[in-house]
XYZ file of C-alpha atoms in Angstrom:
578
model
C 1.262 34.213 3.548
C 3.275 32.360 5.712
C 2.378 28.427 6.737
C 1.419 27.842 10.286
C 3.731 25.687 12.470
C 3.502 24.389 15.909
C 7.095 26.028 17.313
C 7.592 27.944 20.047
C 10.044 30.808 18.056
C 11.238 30.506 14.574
C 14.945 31.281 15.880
C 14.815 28.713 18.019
C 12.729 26.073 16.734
C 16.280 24.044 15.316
C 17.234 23.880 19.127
C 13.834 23.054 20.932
C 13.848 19.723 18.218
C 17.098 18.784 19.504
C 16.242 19.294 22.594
C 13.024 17.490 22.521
C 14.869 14.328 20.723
C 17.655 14.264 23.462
C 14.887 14.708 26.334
C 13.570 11.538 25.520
C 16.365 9.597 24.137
C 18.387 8.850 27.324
C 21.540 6.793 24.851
C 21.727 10.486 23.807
C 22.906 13.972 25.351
C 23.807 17.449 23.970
C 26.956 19.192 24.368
C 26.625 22.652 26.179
C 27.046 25.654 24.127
C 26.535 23.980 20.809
C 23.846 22.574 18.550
C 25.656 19.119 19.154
C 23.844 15.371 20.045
C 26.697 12.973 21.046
C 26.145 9.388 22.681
C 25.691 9.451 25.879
C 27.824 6.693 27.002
C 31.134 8.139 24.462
C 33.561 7.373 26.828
C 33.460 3.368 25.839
C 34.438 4.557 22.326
C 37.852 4.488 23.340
C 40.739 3.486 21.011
C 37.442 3.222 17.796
C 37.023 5.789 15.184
C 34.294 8.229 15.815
C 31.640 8.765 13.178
C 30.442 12.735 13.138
C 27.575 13.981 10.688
C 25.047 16.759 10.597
C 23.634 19.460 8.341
C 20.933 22.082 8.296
C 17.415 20.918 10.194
C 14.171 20.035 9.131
C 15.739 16.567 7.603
C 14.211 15.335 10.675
C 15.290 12.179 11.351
C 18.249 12.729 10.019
C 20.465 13.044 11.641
C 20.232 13.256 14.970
C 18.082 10.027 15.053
C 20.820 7.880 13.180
C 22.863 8.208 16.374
C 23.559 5.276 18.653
C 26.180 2.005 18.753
C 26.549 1.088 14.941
C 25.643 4.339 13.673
C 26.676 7.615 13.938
C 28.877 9.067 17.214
C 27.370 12.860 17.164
C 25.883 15.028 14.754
C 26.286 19.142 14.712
C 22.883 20.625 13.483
C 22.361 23.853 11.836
C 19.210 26.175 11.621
C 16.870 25.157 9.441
C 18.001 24.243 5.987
C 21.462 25.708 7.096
C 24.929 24.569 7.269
C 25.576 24.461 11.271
C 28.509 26.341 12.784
C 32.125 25.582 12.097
C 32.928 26.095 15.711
C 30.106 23.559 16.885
C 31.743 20.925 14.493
C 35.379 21.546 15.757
C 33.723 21.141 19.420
C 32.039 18.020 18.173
C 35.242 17.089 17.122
C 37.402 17.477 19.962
C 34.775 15.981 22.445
C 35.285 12.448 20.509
C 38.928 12.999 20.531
C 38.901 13.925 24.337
C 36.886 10.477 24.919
C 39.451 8.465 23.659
C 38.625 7.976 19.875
C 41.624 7.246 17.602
C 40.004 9.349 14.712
C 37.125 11.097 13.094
C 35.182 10.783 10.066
C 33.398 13.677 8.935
C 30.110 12.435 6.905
C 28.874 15.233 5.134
C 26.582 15.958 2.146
C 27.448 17.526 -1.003
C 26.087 21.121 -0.666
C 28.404 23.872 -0.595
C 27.463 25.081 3.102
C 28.638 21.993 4.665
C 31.325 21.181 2.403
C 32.495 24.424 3.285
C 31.987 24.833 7.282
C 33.174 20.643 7.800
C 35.827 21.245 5.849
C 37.301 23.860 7.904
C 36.399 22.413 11.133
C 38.529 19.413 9.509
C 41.180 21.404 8.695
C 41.722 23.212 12.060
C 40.986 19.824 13.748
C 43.725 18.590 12.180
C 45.898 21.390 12.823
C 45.626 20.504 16.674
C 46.981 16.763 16.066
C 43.493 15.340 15.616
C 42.771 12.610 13.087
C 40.163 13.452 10.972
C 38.612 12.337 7.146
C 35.963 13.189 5.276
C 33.745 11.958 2.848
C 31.209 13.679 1.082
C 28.519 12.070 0.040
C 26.578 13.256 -3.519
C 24.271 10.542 -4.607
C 21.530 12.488 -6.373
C 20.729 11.382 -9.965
C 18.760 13.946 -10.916
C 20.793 15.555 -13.554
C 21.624 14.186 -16.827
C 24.351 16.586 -17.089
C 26.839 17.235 -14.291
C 27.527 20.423 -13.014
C 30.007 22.002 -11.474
C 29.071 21.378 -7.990
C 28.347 17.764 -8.028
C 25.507 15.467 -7.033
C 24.147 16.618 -3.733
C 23.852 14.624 -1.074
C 19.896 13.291 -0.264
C 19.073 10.571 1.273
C 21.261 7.710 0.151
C 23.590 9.247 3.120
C 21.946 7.664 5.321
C 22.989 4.213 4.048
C 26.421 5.717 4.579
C 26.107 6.106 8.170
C 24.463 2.950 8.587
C 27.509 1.418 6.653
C 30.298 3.223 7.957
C 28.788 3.213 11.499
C 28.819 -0.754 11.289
C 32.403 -1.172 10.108
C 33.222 1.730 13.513
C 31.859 -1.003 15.530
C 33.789 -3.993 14.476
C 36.559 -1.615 14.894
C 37.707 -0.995 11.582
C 40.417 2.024 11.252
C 40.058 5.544 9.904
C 41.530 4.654 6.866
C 40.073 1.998 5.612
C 36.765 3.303 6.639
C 36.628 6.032 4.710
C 37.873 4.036 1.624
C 35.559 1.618 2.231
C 32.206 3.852 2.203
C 33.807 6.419 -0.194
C 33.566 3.381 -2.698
C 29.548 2.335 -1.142
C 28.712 6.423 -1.846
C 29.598 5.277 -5.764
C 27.428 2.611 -6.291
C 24.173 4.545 -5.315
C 21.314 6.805 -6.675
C 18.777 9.058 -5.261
C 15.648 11.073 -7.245
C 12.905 12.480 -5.378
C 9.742 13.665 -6.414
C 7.155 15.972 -4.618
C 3.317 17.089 -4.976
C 3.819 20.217 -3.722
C 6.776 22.520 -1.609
C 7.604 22.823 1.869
C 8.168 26.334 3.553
C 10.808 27.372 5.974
C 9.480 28.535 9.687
C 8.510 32.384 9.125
C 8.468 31.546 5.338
C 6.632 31.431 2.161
C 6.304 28.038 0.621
C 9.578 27.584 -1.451
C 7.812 26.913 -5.130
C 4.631 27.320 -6.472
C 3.095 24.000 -8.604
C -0.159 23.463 -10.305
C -3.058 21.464 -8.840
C -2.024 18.831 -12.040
C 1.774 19.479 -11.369
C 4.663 17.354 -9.970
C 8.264 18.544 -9.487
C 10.587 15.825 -10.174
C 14.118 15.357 -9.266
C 14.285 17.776 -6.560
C 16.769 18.529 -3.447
C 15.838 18.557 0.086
C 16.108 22.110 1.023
C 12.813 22.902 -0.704
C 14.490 23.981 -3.885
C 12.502 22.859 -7.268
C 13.759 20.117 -9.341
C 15.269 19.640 -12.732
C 11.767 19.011 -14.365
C 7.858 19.590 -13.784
C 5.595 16.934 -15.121
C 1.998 15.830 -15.407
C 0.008 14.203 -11.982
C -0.198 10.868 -12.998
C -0.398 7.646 -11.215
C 2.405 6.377 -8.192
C 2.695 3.492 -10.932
C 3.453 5.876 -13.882
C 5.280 8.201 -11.452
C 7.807 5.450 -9.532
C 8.067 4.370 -13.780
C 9.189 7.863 -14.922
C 11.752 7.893 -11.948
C 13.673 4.345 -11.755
C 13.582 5.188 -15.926
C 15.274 8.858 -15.392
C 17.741 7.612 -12.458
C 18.688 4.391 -14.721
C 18.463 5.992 -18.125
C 22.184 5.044 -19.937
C 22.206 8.718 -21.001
C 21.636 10.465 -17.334
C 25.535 11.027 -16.145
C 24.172 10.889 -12.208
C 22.537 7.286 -13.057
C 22.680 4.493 -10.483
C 24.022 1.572 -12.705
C 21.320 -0.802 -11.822
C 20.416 -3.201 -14.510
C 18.372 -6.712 -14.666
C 20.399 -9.157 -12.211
C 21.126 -6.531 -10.062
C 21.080 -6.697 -6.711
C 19.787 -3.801 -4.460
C 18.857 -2.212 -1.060
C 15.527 -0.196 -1.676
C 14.898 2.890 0.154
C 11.618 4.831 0.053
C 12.226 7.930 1.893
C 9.197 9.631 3.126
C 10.066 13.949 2.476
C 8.189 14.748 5.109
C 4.198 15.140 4.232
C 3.343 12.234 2.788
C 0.462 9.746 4.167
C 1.322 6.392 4.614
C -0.918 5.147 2.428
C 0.418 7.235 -0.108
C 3.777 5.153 1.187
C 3.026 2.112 0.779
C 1.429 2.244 -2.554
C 4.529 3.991 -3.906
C 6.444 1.398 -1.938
C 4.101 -1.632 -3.637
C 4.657 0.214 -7.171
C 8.282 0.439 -6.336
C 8.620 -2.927 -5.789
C 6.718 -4.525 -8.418
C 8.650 -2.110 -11.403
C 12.399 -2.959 -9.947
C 11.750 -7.025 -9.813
C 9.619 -6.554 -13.187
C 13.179 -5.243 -14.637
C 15.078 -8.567 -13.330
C 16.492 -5.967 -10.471
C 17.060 -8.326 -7.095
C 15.937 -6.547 -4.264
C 17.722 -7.660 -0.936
C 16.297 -5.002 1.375
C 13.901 -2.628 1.796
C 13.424 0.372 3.711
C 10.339 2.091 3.709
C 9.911 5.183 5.904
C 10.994 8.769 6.548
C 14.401 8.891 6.922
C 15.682 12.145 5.898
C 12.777 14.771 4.994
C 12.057 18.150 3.552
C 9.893 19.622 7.206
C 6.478 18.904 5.475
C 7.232 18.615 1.955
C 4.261 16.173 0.498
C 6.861 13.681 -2.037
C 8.888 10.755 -1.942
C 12.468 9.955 -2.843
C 13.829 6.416 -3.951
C 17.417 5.507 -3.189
C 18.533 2.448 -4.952
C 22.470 0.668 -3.576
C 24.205 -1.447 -5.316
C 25.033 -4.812 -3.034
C 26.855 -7.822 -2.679
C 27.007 -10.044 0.146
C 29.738 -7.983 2.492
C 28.175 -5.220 2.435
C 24.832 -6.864 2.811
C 26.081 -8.037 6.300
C 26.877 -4.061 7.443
C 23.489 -3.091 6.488
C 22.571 -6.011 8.570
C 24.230 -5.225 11.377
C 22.980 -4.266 14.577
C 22.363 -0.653 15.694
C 20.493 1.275 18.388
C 20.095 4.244 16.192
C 15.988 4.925 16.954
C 15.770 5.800 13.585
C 17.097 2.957 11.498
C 13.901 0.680 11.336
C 13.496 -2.926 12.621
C 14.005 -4.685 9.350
C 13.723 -8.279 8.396
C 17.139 -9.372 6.855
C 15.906 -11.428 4.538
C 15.331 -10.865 0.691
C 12.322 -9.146 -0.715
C 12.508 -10.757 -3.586
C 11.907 -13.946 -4.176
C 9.255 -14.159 -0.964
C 6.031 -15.702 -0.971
C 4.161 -12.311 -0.286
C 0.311 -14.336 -0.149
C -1.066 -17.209 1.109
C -4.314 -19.123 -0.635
C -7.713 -17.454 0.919
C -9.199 -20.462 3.399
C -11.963 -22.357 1.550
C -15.728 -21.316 2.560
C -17.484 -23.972 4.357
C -19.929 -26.025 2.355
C -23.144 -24.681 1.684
C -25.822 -27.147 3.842
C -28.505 -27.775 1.418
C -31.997 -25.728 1.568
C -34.952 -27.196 2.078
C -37.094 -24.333 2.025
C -38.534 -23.401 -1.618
C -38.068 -20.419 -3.504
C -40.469 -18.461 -1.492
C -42.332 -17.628 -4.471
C -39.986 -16.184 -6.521
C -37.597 -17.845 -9.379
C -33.890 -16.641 -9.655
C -34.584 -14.412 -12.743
C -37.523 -12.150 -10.749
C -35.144 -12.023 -7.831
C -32.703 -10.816 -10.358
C -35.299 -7.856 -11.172
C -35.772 -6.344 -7.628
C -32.059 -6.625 -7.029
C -31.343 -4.352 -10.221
C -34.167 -2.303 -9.652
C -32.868 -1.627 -5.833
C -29.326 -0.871 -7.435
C -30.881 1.443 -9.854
C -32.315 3.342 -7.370
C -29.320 3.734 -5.097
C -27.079 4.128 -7.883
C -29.825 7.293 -8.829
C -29.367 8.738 -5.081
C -26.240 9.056 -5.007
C -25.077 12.469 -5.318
C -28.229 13.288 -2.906
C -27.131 10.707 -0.442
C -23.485 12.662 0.069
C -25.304 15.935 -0.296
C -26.775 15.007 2.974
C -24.017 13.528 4.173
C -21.647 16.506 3.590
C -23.551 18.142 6.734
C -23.086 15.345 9.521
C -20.348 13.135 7.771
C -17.717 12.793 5.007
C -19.978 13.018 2.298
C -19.867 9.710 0.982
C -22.876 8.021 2.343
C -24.166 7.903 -1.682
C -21.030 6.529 -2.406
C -20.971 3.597 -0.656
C -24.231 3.107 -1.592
C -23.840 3.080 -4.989
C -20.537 0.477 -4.222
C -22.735 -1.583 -2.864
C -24.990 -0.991 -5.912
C -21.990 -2.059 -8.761
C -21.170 -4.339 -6.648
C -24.552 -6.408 -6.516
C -24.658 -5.286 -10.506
C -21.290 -7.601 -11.172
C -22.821 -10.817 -9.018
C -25.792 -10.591 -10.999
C -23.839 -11.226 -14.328
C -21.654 -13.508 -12.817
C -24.741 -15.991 -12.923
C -28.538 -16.125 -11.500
C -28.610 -15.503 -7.634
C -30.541 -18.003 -5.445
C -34.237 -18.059 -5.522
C -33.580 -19.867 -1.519
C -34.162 -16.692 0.802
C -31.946 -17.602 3.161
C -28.716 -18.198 0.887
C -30.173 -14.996 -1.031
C -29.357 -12.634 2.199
C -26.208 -14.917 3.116
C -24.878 -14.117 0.012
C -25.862 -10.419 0.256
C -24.195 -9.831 3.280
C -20.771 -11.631 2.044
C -20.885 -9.540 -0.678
C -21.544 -5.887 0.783
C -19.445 -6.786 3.968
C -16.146 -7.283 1.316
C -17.365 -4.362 -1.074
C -19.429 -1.982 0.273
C -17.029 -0.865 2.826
C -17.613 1.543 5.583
C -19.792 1.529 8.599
C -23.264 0.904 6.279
C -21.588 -1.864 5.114
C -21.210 -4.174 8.239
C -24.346 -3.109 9.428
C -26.099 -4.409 6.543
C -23.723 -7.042 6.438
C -25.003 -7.844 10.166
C -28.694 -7.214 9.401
C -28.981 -9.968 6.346
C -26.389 -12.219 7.639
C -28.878 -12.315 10.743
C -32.521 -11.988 8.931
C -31.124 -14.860 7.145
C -31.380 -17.188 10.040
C -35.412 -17.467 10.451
C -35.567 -18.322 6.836
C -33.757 -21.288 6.549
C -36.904 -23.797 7.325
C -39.686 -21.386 6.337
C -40.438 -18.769 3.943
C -43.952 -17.587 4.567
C -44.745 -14.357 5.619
C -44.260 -14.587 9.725
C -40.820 -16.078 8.757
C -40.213 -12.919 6.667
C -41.409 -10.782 9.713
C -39.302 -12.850 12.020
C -36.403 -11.751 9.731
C -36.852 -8.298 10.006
C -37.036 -8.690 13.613
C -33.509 -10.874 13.668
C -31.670 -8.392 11.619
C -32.710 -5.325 13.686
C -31.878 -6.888 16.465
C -28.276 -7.417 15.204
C -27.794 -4.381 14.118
C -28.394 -2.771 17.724
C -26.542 -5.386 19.429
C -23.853 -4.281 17.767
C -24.284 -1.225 16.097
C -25.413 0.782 19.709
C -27.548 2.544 17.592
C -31.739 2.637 19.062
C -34.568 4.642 17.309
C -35.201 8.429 17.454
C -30.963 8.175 16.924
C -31.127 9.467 13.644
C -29.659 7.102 12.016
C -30.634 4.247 9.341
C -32.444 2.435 11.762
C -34.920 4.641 12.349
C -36.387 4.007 8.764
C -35.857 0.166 9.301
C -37.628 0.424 13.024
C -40.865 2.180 11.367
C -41.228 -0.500 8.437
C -40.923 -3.599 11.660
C -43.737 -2.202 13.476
C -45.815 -2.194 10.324
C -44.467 -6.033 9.617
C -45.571 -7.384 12.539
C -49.058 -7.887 11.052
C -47.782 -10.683 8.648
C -47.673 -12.846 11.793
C -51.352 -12.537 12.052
C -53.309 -15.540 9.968
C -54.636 -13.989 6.595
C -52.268 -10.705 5.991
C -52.038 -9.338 3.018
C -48.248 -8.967 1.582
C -48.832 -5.938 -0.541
C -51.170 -4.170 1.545
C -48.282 -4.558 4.769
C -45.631 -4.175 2.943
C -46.997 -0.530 1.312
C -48.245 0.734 5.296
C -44.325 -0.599 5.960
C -42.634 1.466 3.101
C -44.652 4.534 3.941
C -43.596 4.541 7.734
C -40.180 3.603 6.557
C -40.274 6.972 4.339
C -42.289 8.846 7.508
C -39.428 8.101 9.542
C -36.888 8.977 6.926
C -38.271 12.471 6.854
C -38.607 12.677 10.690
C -34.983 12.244 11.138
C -34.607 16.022 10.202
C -35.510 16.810 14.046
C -33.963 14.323 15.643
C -30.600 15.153 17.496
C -28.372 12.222 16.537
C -27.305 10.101 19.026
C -25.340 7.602 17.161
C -22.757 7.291 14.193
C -20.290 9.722 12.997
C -23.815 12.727 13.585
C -23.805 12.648 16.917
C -20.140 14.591 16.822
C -22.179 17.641 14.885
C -23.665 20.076 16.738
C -27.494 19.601 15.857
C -28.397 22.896 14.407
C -26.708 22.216 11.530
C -28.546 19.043 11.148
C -31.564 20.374 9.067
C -31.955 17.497 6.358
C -32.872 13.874 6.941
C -30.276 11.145 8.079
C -28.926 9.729 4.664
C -28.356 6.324 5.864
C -32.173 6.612 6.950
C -33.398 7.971 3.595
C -31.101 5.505 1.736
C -33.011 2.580 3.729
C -36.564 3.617 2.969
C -35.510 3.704 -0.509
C -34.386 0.483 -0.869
C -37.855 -1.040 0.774
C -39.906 1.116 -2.034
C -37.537 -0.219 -5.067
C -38.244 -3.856 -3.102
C -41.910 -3.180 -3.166
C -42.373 -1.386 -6.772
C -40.347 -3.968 -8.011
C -42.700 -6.911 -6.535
C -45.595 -4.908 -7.999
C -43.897 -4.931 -11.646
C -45.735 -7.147 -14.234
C -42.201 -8.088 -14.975
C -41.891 -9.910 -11.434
């Protein structure tokens, strides 16, 4: 079966792309008749060499968005994951040379296709009088043993444009250009690694890999890679890869060693989240300086992909200072990112977490209650949510993500690890403050600052008084704060409604003479009422209200989970224990 794509026609998808980036892009334009992006203002170009590159599509950025003043001139593009046309290059060609350039260099990656098609648009460029080089650039270090056919060219090229395009611009000659980044292409390595293949428009997916699978050391036209190996984590993976593209035996390595100094790329192939980025970024990071490896730059991105290919590649370039300064220099490519040119290593990457303000002291007493029976109904209420938790995201799988049990029980571990850290305060008031610091930093999610809101609010009214209308009073502050700014009211289906039911019943320890236990059971029982009763509502708030309500035929979890919390609260007060 083939993948869906949003394109217009398969056989013309490679043109509508470049269409689309010049269409926007007014520094660029596209030269009529051919698959060809050329600055738009080439005419001041005159008497500077010209800097032409290209390939097959679906590399997307590359290359058309590495055009601009200190990159690249033009680039020819071919159909997707195809060599383009030898007479778009030679019109590429001549339409620098017409503008005034005093030369061309041809950057081109090693694959046959384009070593092939460049080549003879070189040759017959140069057979009309035209200057033209070419370098071609094979920086994969993926195999141990070299073939016939070289490295091929991945990602690491697009250092070379970045180089090459700066030393155009201070209006270095043909010559010495291509001397220049023929040595840079030398000192460089590329491996990639990918979770899964891409597939060409009209196409099958180009491999087949295992749920548990990872292809290692792959190209970027989809093809596999010189090994499979075990899922494991980006730390273990980004290991396995700086170890394979260093390794003294591997005859593609990248000569990197401890005091080395290096310009990190992490090259996005095309389907990969940026989260997934930046942690393989973070682990990239953290394994090169653990090695005594200097890293100067850092470039984290997609730069040249595989269309959606889900994987990563990590390009690793030898530097010194010189060529330090190219990579610094300016461009208006829209591709090459706005990077700080400044070290990575050796940066200050935290700062000290401010101090939290003095705790005033309480005056109110323990409410009746030491530390250790506070203790109790804290791990009985973890208990219980820790027990509902695959019921909580059962009921969540129908209005939500399914992870309403899971946050729970976060919330749950994380009250578990406070409570060995040392005996909580008996003090109400610093009890809930404490709470609600703790579930707003672990329990994540939007239950979390709600209940972060409710007992960071509740708290308030027992700071001078504990007794029973002061508890009441609490449950009125905390509501209150969680509508203000939760927008959520009751009959919304939502946790609320639960918390709502139990207030109204609470009320009646503001009159003189209530009884806690006999409230506090008529609460939990309209708390669990209004739990069930959530099953008709229509939800009106939260991430519910998107659902279409007749699929809504189980309580609100978030409701449920709240009227279980108030019964662990009130079996555990009943406990002999407590």
């Amino acid at each position: 079966m083939t993948s869906k794509k949003l394109l217009n026609t398969v056989a013309g998808c490679a043109d509508d792309a470049l269409a689309g980036l010049v269409a926007c892009n007014p520094s660029l334009q596209l030269l009529q008749g051919h698959r060809v992006a050329l600055r738009s203002d080439l005419d001041s170009l005159k008497g500077r060499v010209a800097l032409l590159s290209g390939g097959g599509s679906g590399h997307e950025p590359a290359h058309a968005g590495f055009i601009g003043k200190g990159m690249l001139t033009g680039v020819i593009a071919g159909a997707v994951f195809t060599s383009p046309a030898v007479g778009s290059i030679l019109a590429a060609i001549r339409a620098v040379a017409q503008a005034g350039t005093v030369g061309t260099l041809l950057i081109v990656k090693n694959y046959t296709g384009d070593r092939l098609n460049f080549g003879l648009a070189r040759e017959q460029a140069r057979a009309e009088g035209i200057p033209v080089e070419m370098v071609v650039i094979g920086d994969d270090s993926a195999f141990t043993v070299l073939k016939k056919a070289g490295r091929r060219g991945l990602c690491g090229t697009v250092l070379i444009h970045k180089v090459a395009g700066a030393l155009a611009e201070a209006g270095v000659g043909l010559e010495e250009i291509t001397d220049r980044v023929s040595a840079v292409a030398k000192a460089m390595g590329t491996l990639g690694v990918s979770l899964s293949s891409c597939s060409v428009p009209g196409s099958k997916p180009t491999f087949e890999l295992s749920p548990d699978e990872v292809e290692l050391g792959l190209g970027i036209h989809g093809e596999a890679g010189v090994r499979r190996i075990k899922m494991a984590s980006a730390d273990e993976i980004v290991t396995l890869m700086l170890d394979h593209m260093t390794a003294s035996s591997n005859v593609s390595r990248v000569p990197v060693q401890s005091g080395s100094s290096v310009v990190l790329m992490v090259n996005n192939l095309g389907g990969l989240s940026f989260l997934e980025l930046g942690t393989v970024a973070d682990a990239a990071v953290r394994a090169l300086e653990g090695r005594g490896v200097k890293i100067t730059r850092a470039l984290v991105g997609t730069f040249m992909s595989a269309l959606e290919m889900p994987g990563i590649s990590l390009t690793l370039l030898l530097v010194d200072e010189p060529l330090l300064k190219l990579i610094d220099a300016e461009t208006t490519a829209s591709a090459w990112p706005n990077m700080a040119k400044v070290s990575v290593t050796g940066r200050k990457r935290s700062r000290p977490a401010p101090a939290e303000p003095l705790e005033a002291p309480d005056s109110t007493t323990a409410g009746g209650l030491t530390s250790k029976q506070v203790a109790l109904v804290l791990e009985r209420v973890c208990a219980t949510l820790l027990g509902l938790e695959e019921h909580l995201n059962a009921l969540d799988r129908a209005a939500g993500d399914g992870d309403c049990g899971t946050t729970h029980s976060r919330a749950a571990r994380a009250i578990q690890g406070w409570l060995k850290e040392g005996p909580p305060p008996a003090s109400p008031a610093q009890l809930l403050s404490k709470l609600s610091l703790l579930l707003l930093e672990k329990m994540g999610g939007s239950s979390g600052a709600l209940y972060g809101l409710f007992l960071t609010a509740a708290a308030q009214p027992l700071k001078d008084k504990t007794d029973l209308p002061a508890w009441s009073a609490a449950m009125d502050a905390g509501l209150e704060a969680m509508q203000k700014y939760g927008k959520a009211t009751p009959g919304d289906r939502t946790m609320l409604d639960s918390l709502w039911a139990a207030r109204q019943v609470l009320q009646a320890w503001k009159s003189p003479g209530a009884n806690l236990f006999q409230v506090l059971t008529k609460a939990v029982q309209s708390a669990e009422a209004a739990a069930e009763a959530t099953k008709n509502m229509e939800a009106g708030a939260g991430r519910a209200s998107y659902i279409s309500s007749a699929r809504l035929d189980q309580p609100d979890p978030g409701a449920v989970a709240a009227a279980a919390v108030l019964r662990a609260i009130l079996e555990a007060l009943q406990s002999p224990a407590v």
